[in-house]
mmCIF file of C-alpha atoms and ligand atoms in Angstrom:
data_model
loop_
_atom_site.group_PDB
_atom_site.id
_atom_site.type_symbol
_atom_site.label_atom_id
_atom_site.label_comp_id
_atom_site.label_asym_id
_atom_site.label_seq_id
_atom_site.Cartn_x
_atom_site.Cartn_y
_atom_site.Cartn_z
ATOM 1 C CA MET U 1 -2.114 -22.476 -0.118
ATOM 2 C CA ILE U 2 -0.619 -19.558 1.721
ATOM 3 C CA CYS U 3 2.655 -20.168 -0.003
ATOM 4 C CA ASN U 4 1.005 -20.217 -3.443
ATOM 5 C CA ALA U 5 -0.786 -16.976 -2.682
ATOM 6 C CA LYS U 6 2.506 -15.413 -1.722
ATOM 7 C CA ILE U 7 4.235 -16.732 -4.837
ATOM 8 C CA ASN U 8 1.546 -15.154 -7.020
ATOM 9 C CA GLU U 9 1.798 -11.911 -5.130
ATOM 10 C CA ILE U 10 5.527 -11.872 -5.769
ATOM 11 C CA LYS U 11 5.215 -12.914 -9.410
ATOM 12 C CA SER U 12 2.950 -9.965 -10.001
ATOM 13 C CA GLY U 13 5.788 -7.685 -8.830
ATOM 14 C CA ASN U 14 8.979 -6.969 -10.718
ATOM 15 C CA SER U 15 11.354 -9.703 -11.780
ATOM 16 C CA THR U 16 14.138 -8.765 -9.364
ATOM 17 C CA PHE U 17 11.763 -9.298 -6.512
ATOM 18 C CA ASN U 18 10.903 -12.675 -7.973
ATOM 19 C CA ARG U 19 14.532 -13.757 -8.267
ATOM 20 C CA ILE U 20 15.540 -12.902 -4.727
ATOM 21 C CA CYS U 21 13.097 -15.305 -3.138
ATOM 22 C CA THR U 22 14.268 -18.716 -2.019
ATOM 23 C CA PHE U 23 11.819 -21.562 -1.813
ATOM 24 C CA ASP U 24 12.909 -23.843 0.987
ATOM 25 C CA SER U 25 9.871 -26.079 1.246
ATOM 26 C CA ALA U 26 6.300 -26.160 0.092
ATOM 27 C CA TYR U 27 5.368 -23.782 2.874
ATOM 28 C CA THR U 28 8.360 -21.599 3.581
ATOM 29 C CA LEU U 29 9.478 -18.593 1.636
ATOM 30 C CA THR U 30 12.505 -16.631 2.734
ATOM 31 C CA MET U 31 13.808 -13.266 1.703
ATOM 32 C CA LYS U 32 16.835 -11.401 2.888
ATOM 33 C CA VAL U 33 16.260 -8.289 4.984
ATOM 34 C CA THR U 34 18.175 -6.212 2.437
ATOM 35 C CA ASP U 35 15.930 -7.514 -0.343
ATOM 36 C CA HIS U 36 12.846 -6.546 1.655
ATOM 37 C CA LEU U 37 14.338 -3.066 1.885
ATOM 38 C CA LYS U 38 15.243 -2.933 -1.816
ATOM 39 C CA ALA U 39 11.824 -4.165 -2.897
ATOM 40 C CA SER U 40 9.908 -1.537 -0.960
ATOM 41 C CA LYS U 41 9.336 2.065 -1.972
ATOM 42 C CA SER U 42 8.063 3.048 1.458
ATOM 43 C CA THR U 43 9.192 2.599 5.077
ATOM 44 C CA LEU U 44 8.781 -0.982 6.276
ATOM 45 C CA PHE U 45 7.602 -2.212 9.670
ATOM 46 C CA SER U 46 9.566 -4.791 11.686
ATOM 47 C CA ILE U 47 9.675 -5.941 15.293
ATOM 48 C CA GLU U 48 12.033 -7.492 17.817
ATOM 49 C CA ILE U 49 10.793 -9.984 20.385
ATOM 50 C CA LEU U 50 12.322 -11.809 23.349
ATOM 51 C CA PRO U 51 12.010 -15.577 23.842
ATOM 52 C CA PRO U 52 9.669 -16.366 26.760
ATOM 53 C CA LEU U 53 11.121 -17.243 30.146
ATOM 54 C CA LYS U 54 12.192 -20.885 30.434
ATOM 55 C CA GLY U 55 9.179 -23.126 31.047
ATOM 56 C CA LYS U 56 6.658 -20.706 29.491
ATOM 57 C CA SER U 57 4.787 -21.705 26.381
ATOM 58 C CA ILE U 58 5.392 -20.322 22.887
ATOM 59 C CA THR U 59 1.785 -19.101 22.960
ATOM 60 C CA SER U 60 2.979 -15.833 24.499
ATOM 61 C CA ILE U 61 5.068 -15.245 21.357
ATOM 62 C CA TYR U 62 2.056 -15.751 19.120
ATOM 63 C CA GLU U 63 -0.081 -13.527 21.342
ATOM 64 C CA GLY U 64 2.532 -10.815 20.902
ATOM 65 C CA ILE U 65 2.777 -11.158 17.109
ATOM 66 C CA ASP U 66 -0.878 -11.824 16.166
ATOM 67 C CA PRO U 67 -2.115 -8.250 16.845
ATOM 68 C CA LEU U 68 0.746 -6.828 14.750
ATOM 69 C CA MET U 69 0.193 -8.982 11.672
ATOM 70 C CA GLU U 70 -2.237 -6.450 10.176
ATOM 71 C CA PHE U 71 0.771 -4.122 9.686
ATOM 72 C CA LYS U 72 2.611 -6.827 7.702
ATOM 73 C CA PRO U 73 5.943 -6.962 9.531
ATOM 74 C CA SER U 74 8.667 -7.637 6.965
ATOM 75 C CA PHE U 75 10.762 -9.512 9.501
ATOM 76 C CA VAL U 76 10.811 -10.411 13.165
ATOM 77 C CA ASP U 77 14.048 -10.364 15.153
ATOM 78 C CA VAL U 78 14.392 -12.809 18.035
ATOM 79 C CA THR U 79 16.952 -11.906 20.688
ATOM 80 C CA TYR U 80 19.530 -14.332 22.091
ATOM 81 C CA HIS U 81 20.082 -14.643 25.826
ATOM 82 C CA ARG U 82 23.200 -16.380 26.995
ATOM 83 C CA GLU U 83 23.641 -18.310 30.216
ATOM 84 C CA GLU U 84 24.126 -16.597 33.554
ATOM 85 C CA TYR U 85 25.728 -18.052 36.654
ATOM 86 C CA VAL U 86 23.970 -18.214 40.017
ATOM 87 C CA TYR U 87 24.955 -19.750 43.337
ATOM 88 C CA LYS U 88 22.476 -22.310 44.744
ATOM 89 C CA LYS U 89 22.590 -23.326 48.387
ATOM 90 C CA ARG U 90 22.860 -27.124 48.690
ATOM 91 C CA ASP U 91 22.409 -29.580 51.612
ATOM 92 C CA GLY U 92 25.256 -29.143 54.051
ATOM 93 C CA GLY U 93 25.329 -25.387 53.411
ATOM 94 C CA TYR U 94 27.765 -25.336 50.513
ATOM 95 C CA LEU U 95 27.142 -23.156 47.453
ATOM 96 C CA GLU U 96 27.050 -24.652 43.987
ATOM 97 C CA LYS U 97 27.738 -22.472 40.948
ATOM 98 C CA VAL U 98 24.980 -23.262 38.451
ATOM 99 C CA SER U 99 24.660 -22.091 34.860
ATOM 100 C CA ILE U 100 21.124 -21.114 33.837
ATOM 101 C CA ARG U 101 19.582 -19.803 30.639
ATOM 102 C CA LYS U 102 16.465 -17.870 31.479
ATOM 103 C CA ARG U 103 15.274 -17.359 27.916
ATOM 104 C CA PRO U 104 16.328 -20.270 25.710
ATOM 105 C CA GLY U 105 14.749 -21.105 22.354
ATOM 106 C CA THR U 106 15.809 -18.363 19.904
ATOM 107 C CA VAL U 107 16.287 -20.689 16.927
ATOM 108 C CA GLY U 108 13.166 -22.760 17.647
ATOM 109 C CA ILE U 109 11.090 -19.592 17.914
ATOM 110 C CA CYS U 110 12.457 -18.325 14.583
ATOM 111 C CA ALA U 111 11.513 -21.586 12.874
ATOM 112 C CA ALA U 112 8.061 -21.514 14.505
ATOM 113 C CA ILE U 113 7.458 -17.907 13.369
ATOM 114 C CA MET U 114 8.441 -18.681 9.789
ATOM 115 C CA ASN U 115 6.257 -21.751 9.763
ATOM 116 C CA ARG U 116 3.217 -20.078 11.315
ATOM 117 C CA TYR U 117 3.257 -16.602 9.747
ATOM 118 C CA HIS U 118 5.376 -17.081 6.615
ATOM 119 C CA ILE U 119 7.407 -14.025 7.493
ATOM 120 C CA ASP U 120 11.169 -13.871 7.855
ATOM 121 C CA ALA U 121 12.667 -14.378 11.276
ATOM 122 C CA VAL U 122 16.070 -12.966 12.192
ATOM 123 C CA PRO U 123 17.833 -14.788 15.023
ATOM 124 C CA HIS U 124 20.408 -12.820 16.974
ATOM 125 C CA ILE U 125 23.722 -14.642 17.192
ATOM 126 C CA ILE U 126 26.253 -13.520 19.756
ATOM 127 C CA CYS U 127 29.955 -14.151 20.382
ATOM 128 C CA GLY U 128 29.550 -14.638 24.139
ATOM 129 C CA GLY U 129 29.382 -18.254 25.280
ATOM 130 C CA PHE U 130 30.201 -19.716 21.853
ATOM 131 C CA THR U 131 33.350 -21.263 20.472
ATOM 132 C CA LYS U 132 33.881 -20.811 16.738
ATOM 133 C CA GLU U 133 32.889 -24.458 16.192
ATOM 134 C CA GLU U 134 29.643 -23.984 18.123
ATOM 135 C CA THR U 135 28.875 -20.874 16.095
ATOM 136 C CA GLU U 136 29.487 -22.810 12.895
ATOM 137 C CA SER U 137 27.161 -25.604 13.998
ATOM 138 C CA ALA U 138 24.453 -23.093 14.962
ATOM 139 C CA LEU U 139 24.741 -21.437 11.546
ATOM 140 C CA ILE U 140 24.494 -24.811 9.802
ATOM 141 C CA ASP U 141 21.292 -25.512 11.773
ATOM 142 C CA LEU U 142 19.868 -22.156 10.672
ATOM 143 C CA GLN U 143 20.730 -22.881 7.057
ATOM 144 C CA PHE U 144 18.953 -26.259 7.256
ATOM 145 C CA LEU U 145 15.891 -24.526 8.692
ATOM 146 C CA GLY U 146 15.811 -22.072 5.779
ATOM 147 C CA ILE U 147 16.735 -19.122 7.992
ATOM 148 C CA GLU U 148 18.986 -16.839 5.957
ATOM 149 C CA ASN U 149 18.989 -13.672 8.031
ATOM 150 C CA VAL U 150 21.112 -13.139 11.137
ATOM 151 C CA LEU U 151 21.895 -10.168 13.360
ATOM 152 C CA LEU U 152 25.461 -10.618 14.596
ATOM 153 C CA LEU U 153 26.448 -9.186 17.968
ATOM 154 C CA ARG U 154 29.164 -9.482 20.524
ATOM 155 C CA GLY U 155 26.850 -9.740 23.545
ATOM 156 C CA ASP U 156 27.461 -8.132 26.932
ATOM 157 C CA ALA U 157 29.607 -9.295 29.817
ATOM 158 C CA ILE U 158 27.833 -11.790 32.051
ATOM 159 C CA LYS U 159 26.733 -10.357 35.404
ATOM 160 C CA THR U 160 29.536 -12.054 37.333
ATOM 161 C CA GLU U 161 32.232 -10.513 35.086
ATOM 162 C CA SER U 162 33.173 -6.842 34.825
ATOM 163 C CA ALA U 163 34.101 -6.984 31.134
ATOM 164 C CA PHE U 164 33.222 -9.174 28.183
ATOM 165 C CA VAL U 165 35.271 -12.385 28.126
ATOM 166 C CA PRO U 166 35.151 -14.524 24.977
ATOM 167 C CA GLU U 167 35.105 -18.312 25.173
ATOM 168 C CA PRO U 168 38.479 -19.976 24.572
ATOM 169 C CA ASN U 169 38.523 -20.229 20.766
ATOM 170 C CA GLY U 170 35.532 -17.897 20.594
ATOM 171 C CA HIS U 171 35.127 -14.444 19.093
ATOM 172 C CA ASN U 172 36.167 -11.185 20.762
ATOM 173 C CA TYR U 173 34.093 -8.771 18.719
ATOM 174 C CA ALA U 174 31.051 -8.863 16.460
ATOM 175 C CA ILE U 175 33.336 -8.216 13.458
ATOM 176 C CA ASP U 176 34.937 -11.644 13.991
ATOM 177 C CA LEU U 177 31.497 -13.223 13.791
ATOM 178 C CA VAL U 178 30.772 -11.258 10.615
ATOM 179 C CA LYS U 179 34.005 -12.584 9.104
ATOM 180 C CA GLN U 180 33.095 -16.175 9.996
ATOM 181 C CA VAL U 181 29.674 -15.878 8.354
ATOM 182 C CA VAL U 182 31.154 -14.191 5.265
ATOM 183 C CA GLU U 183 33.630 -17.074 4.948
ATOM 184 C CA MET U 184 30.773 -19.586 5.179
ATOM 185 C CA ASN U 185 28.898 -17.624 2.508
ATOM 186 C CA LYS U 186 31.933 -18.361 0.307
ATOM 187 C CA GLY U 187 31.791 -22.059 1.200
ATOM 188 C CA LEU U 188 34.770 -21.797 3.552
ATOM 189 C CA TYR U 189 34.118 -23.639 6.783
ATOM 190 C CA LEU U 190 36.442 -23.929 9.775
ATOM 191 C CA HIS U 191 38.405 -27.051 9.062
ATOM 192 C CA GLU U 192 40.552 -27.028 5.988
ATOM 193 C CA ASP U 193 40.353 -30.759 5.332
ATOM 194 C CA VAL U 194 36.693 -30.455 4.373
ATOM 195 C CA VAL U 195 36.306 -29.716 0.674
ATOM 196 C CA ASP U 196 33.334 -29.021 -1.623
ATOM 197 C CA MET U 197 31.346 -27.261 1.044
ATOM 198 C CA ALA U 198 28.077 -25.645 0.027
ATOM 199 C CA PRO U 199 28.150 -21.893 0.568
ATOM 200 C CA THR U 200 25.609 -20.482 2.990
ATOM 201 C CA HIS U 201 23.514 -17.461 2.001
ATOM 202 C CA PHE U 202 23.247 -15.357 5.118
ATOM 203 C CA CYS U 203 22.218 -11.737 5.040
ATOM 204 C CA VAL U 204 24.127 -10.084 7.868
ATOM 205 C CA GLY U 205 22.890 -7.319 10.142
ATOM 206 C CA VAL U 206 24.996 -5.625 12.841
ATOM 207 C CA ALA U 207 24.309 -3.168 15.657
ATOM 208 C CA GLY U 208 25.029 0.573 15.587
ATOM 209 C CA TYR U 209 24.823 3.095 18.426
ATOM 210 C CA PRO U 210 23.643 6.655 17.672
ATOM 211 C CA GLU U 211 24.708 7.645 21.191
ATOM 212 C CA LYS U 212 27.963 5.602 21.108
ATOM 213 C CA HIS U 213 28.560 2.141 22.497
ATOM 214 C CA PHE U 214 29.357 2.575 26.184
ATOM 215 C CA GLU U 215 32.786 0.909 25.948
ATOM 216 C CA ALA U 216 34.043 2.939 22.988
ATOM 217 C CA PRO U 217 36.439 5.774 23.895
ATOM 218 C CA ASN U 218 34.522 8.198 21.636
ATOM 219 C CA LEU U 219 31.989 8.304 18.822
ATOM 220 C CA TYR U 220 34.752 8.542 16.211
ATOM 221 C CA ALA U 221 36.367 5.268 17.380
ATOM 222 C CA ASP U 222 32.971 3.560 17.591
ATOM 223 C CA MET U 223 32.244 4.709 14.042
ATOM 224 C CA GLN U 224 35.549 3.270 12.794
ATOM 225 C CA PHE U 225 34.684 -0.098 14.376
ATOM 226 C CA LEU U 226 31.212 0.040 12.825
ATOM 227 C CA LYS U 227 32.759 0.818 9.428
ATOM 228 C CA ALA U 228 35.069 -2.177 9.889
ATOM 229 C CA LYS U 229 32.028 -4.435 10.468
ATOM 230 C CA VAL U 230 30.472 -3.137 7.250
ATOM 231 C CA ASP U 231 33.732 -3.492 5.314
ATOM 232 C CA ALA U 232 33.964 -7.064 6.613
ATOM 233 C CA GLY U 233 30.611 -7.818 4.988
ATOM 234 C CA ALA U 234 27.687 -6.576 7.108
ATOM 235 C CA ASP U 235 24.718 -5.838 4.850
ATOM 236 C CA TYR U 236 22.773 -3.470 7.088
ATOM 237 C CA ILE U 237 22.767 -1.812 10.514
ATOM 238 C CA VAL U 238 20.053 -1.768 13.183
ATOM 239 C CA THR U 239 20.437 0.922 15.806
ATOM 240 C CA GLN U 240 20.159 0.891 19.524
ATOM 241 C CA MET U 241 16.980 2.591 20.746
ATOM 242 C CA PHE U 242 16.977 6.404 20.979
ATOM 243 C CA PHE U 243 14.340 8.929 22.045
ATOM 244 C CA ASP U 244 15.765 11.939 20.250
ATOM 245 C CA ASN U 245 15.636 11.713 16.456
ATOM 246 C CA GLN U 246 18.358 14.332 16.169
ATOM 247 C CA LYS U 247 20.801 11.760 17.573
ATOM 248 C CA PHE U 248 19.803 9.344 14.823
ATOM 249 C CA PHE U 249 20.106 11.966 12.062
ATOM 250 C CA GLU U 250 23.582 12.968 13.289
ATOM 251 C CA PHE U 251 24.600 9.307 13.476
ATOM 252 C CA LYS U 252 23.405 8.787 9.897
ATOM 253 C CA SER U 253 25.450 11.764 8.688
ATOM 254 C CA LYS U 254 28.535 10.500 10.509
ATOM 255 C CA CYS U 255 28.063 7.074 8.920
ATOM 256 C CA LYS U 256 27.898 8.725 5.509
ATOM 257 C CA GLU U 257 31.047 10.750 6.223
ATOM 258 C CA ALA U 258 32.798 7.552 7.314
ATOM 259 C CA GLY U 259 31.828 5.879 4.026
ATOM 260 C CA ILE U 260 29.173 3.567 5.492
ATOM 261 C CA ASN U 261 26.633 3.115 2.742
ATOM 262 C CA VAL U 262 24.515 0.154 3.878
ATOM 263 C CA PRO U 263 20.899 0.681 5.017
ATOM 264 C CA ILE U 264 20.520 1.945 8.594
ATOM 265 C CA ILE U 265 17.357 0.845 10.386
ATOM 266 C CA PRO U 266 16.341 2.889 13.432
ATOM 267 C CA GLY U 267 15.311 0.882 16.504
ATOM 268 C CA LEU U 268 12.467 2.343 18.582
ATOM 269 C CA LYS U 269 11.236 1.589 22.069
ATOM 270 C CA ILE U 270 7.976 2.878 23.490
ATOM 271 C CA LEU U 271 8.252 4.200 27.010
ATOM 272 C CA THR U 272 5.684 2.453 29.228
ATOM 273 C CA SER U 273 6.535 3.207 32.869
ATOM 274 C CA LYS U 274 8.094 5.861 35.067
ATOM 275 C CA LYS U 275 10.846 3.560 36.265
ATOM 276 C CA GLN U 276 12.108 3.143 32.693
ATOM 277 C CA ILE U 277 13.277 6.765 32.762
ATOM 278 C CA LEU U 278 16.072 5.638 35.058
ATOM 279 C CA ALA U 279 16.348 2.011 33.977
ATOM 280 C CA LEU U 280 16.768 2.477 30.202
ATOM 281 C CA PRO U 281 19.786 4.814 30.391
ATOM 282 C CA LYS U 282 21.416 2.418 32.843
ATOM 283 C CA LEU U 283 20.681 -0.699 30.803
ATOM 284 C CA PHE U 284 21.199 0.634 27.295
ATOM 285 C CA HIS U 285 23.520 3.614 27.840
ATOM 286 C CA ILE U 286 21.217 6.101 26.147
ATOM 287 C CA ASP U 287 19.961 9.568 27.101
ATOM 288 C CA VAL U 288 16.379 10.503 27.823
ATOM 289 C CA PRO U 289 15.761 13.959 26.295
ATOM 290 C CA GLN U 290 14.975 16.716 28.765
ATOM 291 C CA ASP U 291 11.509 17.398 27.230
ATOM 292 C CA LEU U 292 10.505 13.771 27.618
ATOM 293 C CA PHE U 293 11.843 13.631 31.171
ATOM 294 C CA VAL U 294 9.871 16.756 32.147
ATOM 295 C CA GLU U 295 6.684 15.333 30.639
ATOM 296 C CA VAL U 296 7.143 12.002 32.421
ATOM 297 C CA GLU U 297 7.627 13.818 35.718
ATOM 298 C CA LYS U 298 4.198 15.399 35.266
ATOM 299 C CA CYS U 299 2.470 11.989 34.809
ATOM 300 C CA LYS U 300 0.326 10.788 37.728
ATOM 301 C CA ASP U 301 0.845 7.072 37.055
ATOM 302 C CA ASP U 302 2.227 4.547 34.576
ATOM 303 C CA LYS U 303 -0.997 4.658 32.567
ATOM 304 C CA GLU U 304 -0.277 8.283 31.765
ATOM 305 C CA VAL U 305 3.395 7.516 31.053
ATOM 306 C CA ARG U 306 2.283 4.845 28.608
ATOM 307 C CA GLU U 307 0.020 7.287 26.745
ATOM 308 C CA LEU U 308 2.876 9.804 26.663
ATOM 309 C CA GLY U 309 5.273 7.076 25.447
ATOM 310 C CA ILE U 310 2.892 6.188 22.620
ATOM 311 C CA ARG U 311 2.467 9.850 21.585
ATOM 312 C CA TRP U 312 6.245 10.385 21.711
ATOM 313 C CA CYS U 313 6.938 7.321 19.589
ATOM 314 C CA ILE U 314 4.260 8.252 17.024
ATOM 315 C CA GLN U 315 5.889 11.647 16.634
ATOM 316 C CA GLN U 316 9.378 10.061 16.381
ATOM 317 C CA SER U 317 8.129 7.497 13.848
ATOM 318 C CA LYS U 318 6.372 10.039 11.642
ATOM 319 C CA GLU U 319 9.458 12.224 11.503
ATOM 320 C CA LEU U 320 11.678 9.241 10.665
ATOM 321 C CA VAL U 321 9.299 8.080 7.918
ATOM 322 C CA LYS U 322 9.298 11.617 6.497
ATOM 323 C CA ALA U 323 13.101 11.507 6.498
ATOM 324 C CA GLY U 324 12.896 8.344 4.360
ATOM 325 C CA VAL U 325 14.229 5.664 6.728
ATOM 326 C CA PRO U 326 13.994 2.210 5.114
ATOM 327 C CA CYS U 327 12.248 0.530 8.038
ATOM 328 C CA LEU U 328 11.047 1.242 11.583
ATOM 329 C CA HIS U 329 12.145 -1.537 13.941
ATOM 330 C CA PHE U 330 10.180 -1.737 17.193
ATOM 331 C CA TYR U 331 11.585 -3.243 20.371
ATOM 332 C CA THR U 332 8.309 -4.747 21.577
ATOM 333 C CA MET U 333 9.817 -6.364 24.690
ATOM 334 C CA GLY U 334 6.933 -8.815 24.637
ATOM 335 C CA THR U 335 4.137 -6.240 24.703
ATOM 336 C CA SER U 336 2.373 -5.669 21.406
ATOM 337 C CA GLU U 337 -0.447 -3.295 22.389
ATOM 338 C CA THR U 338 1.664 -0.128 22.510
ATOM 339 C CA THR U 339 3.411 -1.049 19.233
ATOM 340 C CA ARG U 340 -0.001 -1.710 17.663
ATOM 341 C CA ARG U 341 -1.203 1.754 18.729
ATOM 342 C CA VAL U 342 1.886 3.416 17.234
ATOM 343 C CA ALA U 343 1.832 1.336 14.029
ATOM 344 C CA SER U 344 -1.847 2.108 13.434
ATOM 345 C CA GLU U 345 -0.988 5.837 13.329
ATOM 346 C CA VAL U 346 2.105 5.448 11.171
ATOM 347 C CA PHE U 347 1.497 2.615 8.660
HETATM 348 P P1 FAD E 401 31.008 -4.890 18.806
HETATM 349 O O1 FAD E 401 30.681 -4.368 17.478
HETATM 350 O O2 FAD E 401 31.956 -6.029 18.901
HETATM 351 O O3 FAD E 401 31.542 -3.669 19.684
HETATM 352 C C1 FAD E 401 31.718 -3.810 21.072
HETATM 353 C C2 FAD E 401 32.613 -2.688 21.588
HETATM 354 O O4 FAD E 401 33.941 -2.927 21.157
HETATM 355 C C3 FAD E 401 32.262 -1.306 21.081
HETATM 356 O O5 FAD E 401 32.562 -0.376 22.092
HETATM 357 C C4 FAD E 401 33.172 -1.100 19.894
HETATM 358 O O6 FAD E 401 33.422 0.273 19.672
HETATM 359 C C5 FAD E 401 34.423 -1.836 20.372
HETATM 360 N N1 FAD E 401 35.215 -2.468 19.323
HETATM 361 C C6 FAD E 401 34.797 -3.089 18.212
HETATM 362 N N2 FAD E 401 35.830 -3.580 17.522
HETATM 363 C C7 FAD E 401 36.942 -3.288 18.240
HETATM 364 C C8 FAD E 401 38.325 -3.537 18.082
HETATM 365 N N3 FAD E 401 38.788 -4.197 17.013
HETATM 366 N N4 FAD E 401 39.181 -3.089 19.033
HETATM 367 C C9 FAD E 401 38.738 -2.426 20.123
HETATM 368 N N5 FAD E 401 37.428 -2.144 20.320
HETATM 369 C C10 FAD E 401 36.569 -2.583 19.399
HETATM 370 N N6 FAD E 401 22.878 -8.626 23.214
HETATM 371 C C11 FAD E 401 22.558 -9.917 23.442
HETATM 372 O O7 FAD E 401 23.173 -10.545 24.317
HETATM 373 N N7 FAD E 401 21.569 -10.544 22.738
HETATM 374 C C12 FAD E 401 20.863 -9.922 21.767
HETATM 375 O O8 FAD E 401 19.969 -10.510 21.155
HETATM 376 C C13 FAD E 401 21.162 -8.542 21.476
HETATM 377 N N8 FAD E 401 20.526 -7.865 20.502
HETATM 378 C C14 FAD E 401 20.891 -6.561 20.219
HETATM 379 C C15 FAD E 401 20.260 -5.894 19.139
HETATM 380 C C16 FAD E 401 20.615 -4.596 18.837
HETATM 381 C C17 FAD E 401 19.944 -3.897 17.665
HETATM 382 C C18 FAD E 401 21.582 -3.906 19.626
HETATM 383 C C19 FAD E 401 21.929 -2.471 19.316
HETATM 384 C C20 FAD E 401 22.203 -4.562 20.681
HETATM 385 C C21 FAD E 401 21.872 -5.898 20.998
HETATM 386 N N9 FAD E 401 22.513 -6.595 22.021
HETATM 387 C C22 FAD E 401 22.191 -7.923 22.257
HETATM 388 C C23 FAD E 401 23.486 -5.927 22.880
HETATM 389 C C24 FAD E 401 24.920 -6.063 22.362
HETATM 390 O O9 FAD E 401 25.333 -7.401 22.429
HETATM 391 C C25 FAD E 401 25.793 -5.174 23.245
HETATM 392 O O10 FAD E 401 25.514 -3.818 23.031
HETATM 393 C C26 FAD E 401 27.282 -5.442 23.186
HETATM 394 O O11 FAD E 401 27.883 -4.767 24.306
HETATM 395 C C27 FAD E 401 27.982 -4.920 21.928
HETATM 396 O O12 FAD E 401 27.634 -5.657 20.846
HETATM 397 P P2 FAD E 401 28.159 -5.238 19.368
HETATM 398 O O13 FAD E 401 27.739 -6.313 18.465
HETATM 399 O O14 FAD E 401 27.746 -3.868 19.069
HETATM 400 O O15 FAD E 401 29.723 -5.332 19.640
#
């Protein structure tokens, strides 16, 4: 029923919109992120969520998405969290190195979201921890599930390593992942002896950093690497969070100068606690603007910081919408209430 309603809704729109939809089953309808952007005349709303901690139920995911459904998210990104290594003390006092994944389930959550809400889910796929063969198998699984959007990333170094180390026969940089997906979209899989392979249809997103990726020697070099990802076939860019819109506007101009013409989606995070003022720059290598820092310092407690964070994000969002950004992408980090408050003022 829901699917039929959606089909009618789409049929009433223009024919391009109709053509770009893929019907994967009686109940699932998928659209590429870029087609969502093309089909809309106004700024879209999208969110990013984290899988729950291992052992927790998927209910927490639904509880996070349900309150945001009234704003019709065009797509939901689900982050990928690779394994970490910890040392466990065993009988006899020796230490065993154990691999753990604290937040498994990215692909399952994407399938569950598409099934439950009939909105597009975008799994994040990373280089770290994957051989090329494993990446190929993961992409085949996604294709079978009717998931045709991916955000391709390198991933960070694991905590026990000082720099990113790819798997043997894995990818070094996100661009290598982009190239692999683009090859699969042409029907070219890894092993040459396989012929007549069905092409995949992935829409590819990549990350961009308005304040520079922390490993890049300078913004110019980072921009060249971003351009290379786009030239290799990335369809759109989602940015790292930023609290100063000026940084985003400058980044957009630099992209234009560099010849990057794909849509650029700003990523927004709502500040919710005093400790984030120190933690976010450390974790994400971004600046907190002086004005925001001064205002946070004046807050008595986290409740006040949260209200300030909401006001700040509303102001950021309204300015970005006015500037004509294609979509506002909210890093919900598992809490929907603050995003709901911002969205209700903006959409
Ligand atoms: P790349 O594009 O590969 O760039 C990495 C660094 O290498 C940059 O400094 C770049 O300038 C440089 N570089 C690129 N190409 C070359 C080259 N040929 N030679 C030399 N240097 C080069 N991480 C996760 O683990 N899971 C997630 O779900 C996740 N989601 C994210 C979502 C968004 C929107 C963003 C912005 C980041 C996300 N991350 C995630 C973090 C991301 O994995 C890290 O920021 C990582 O350090 C870089 O990833 P990238 O895809 O930008 O890497």
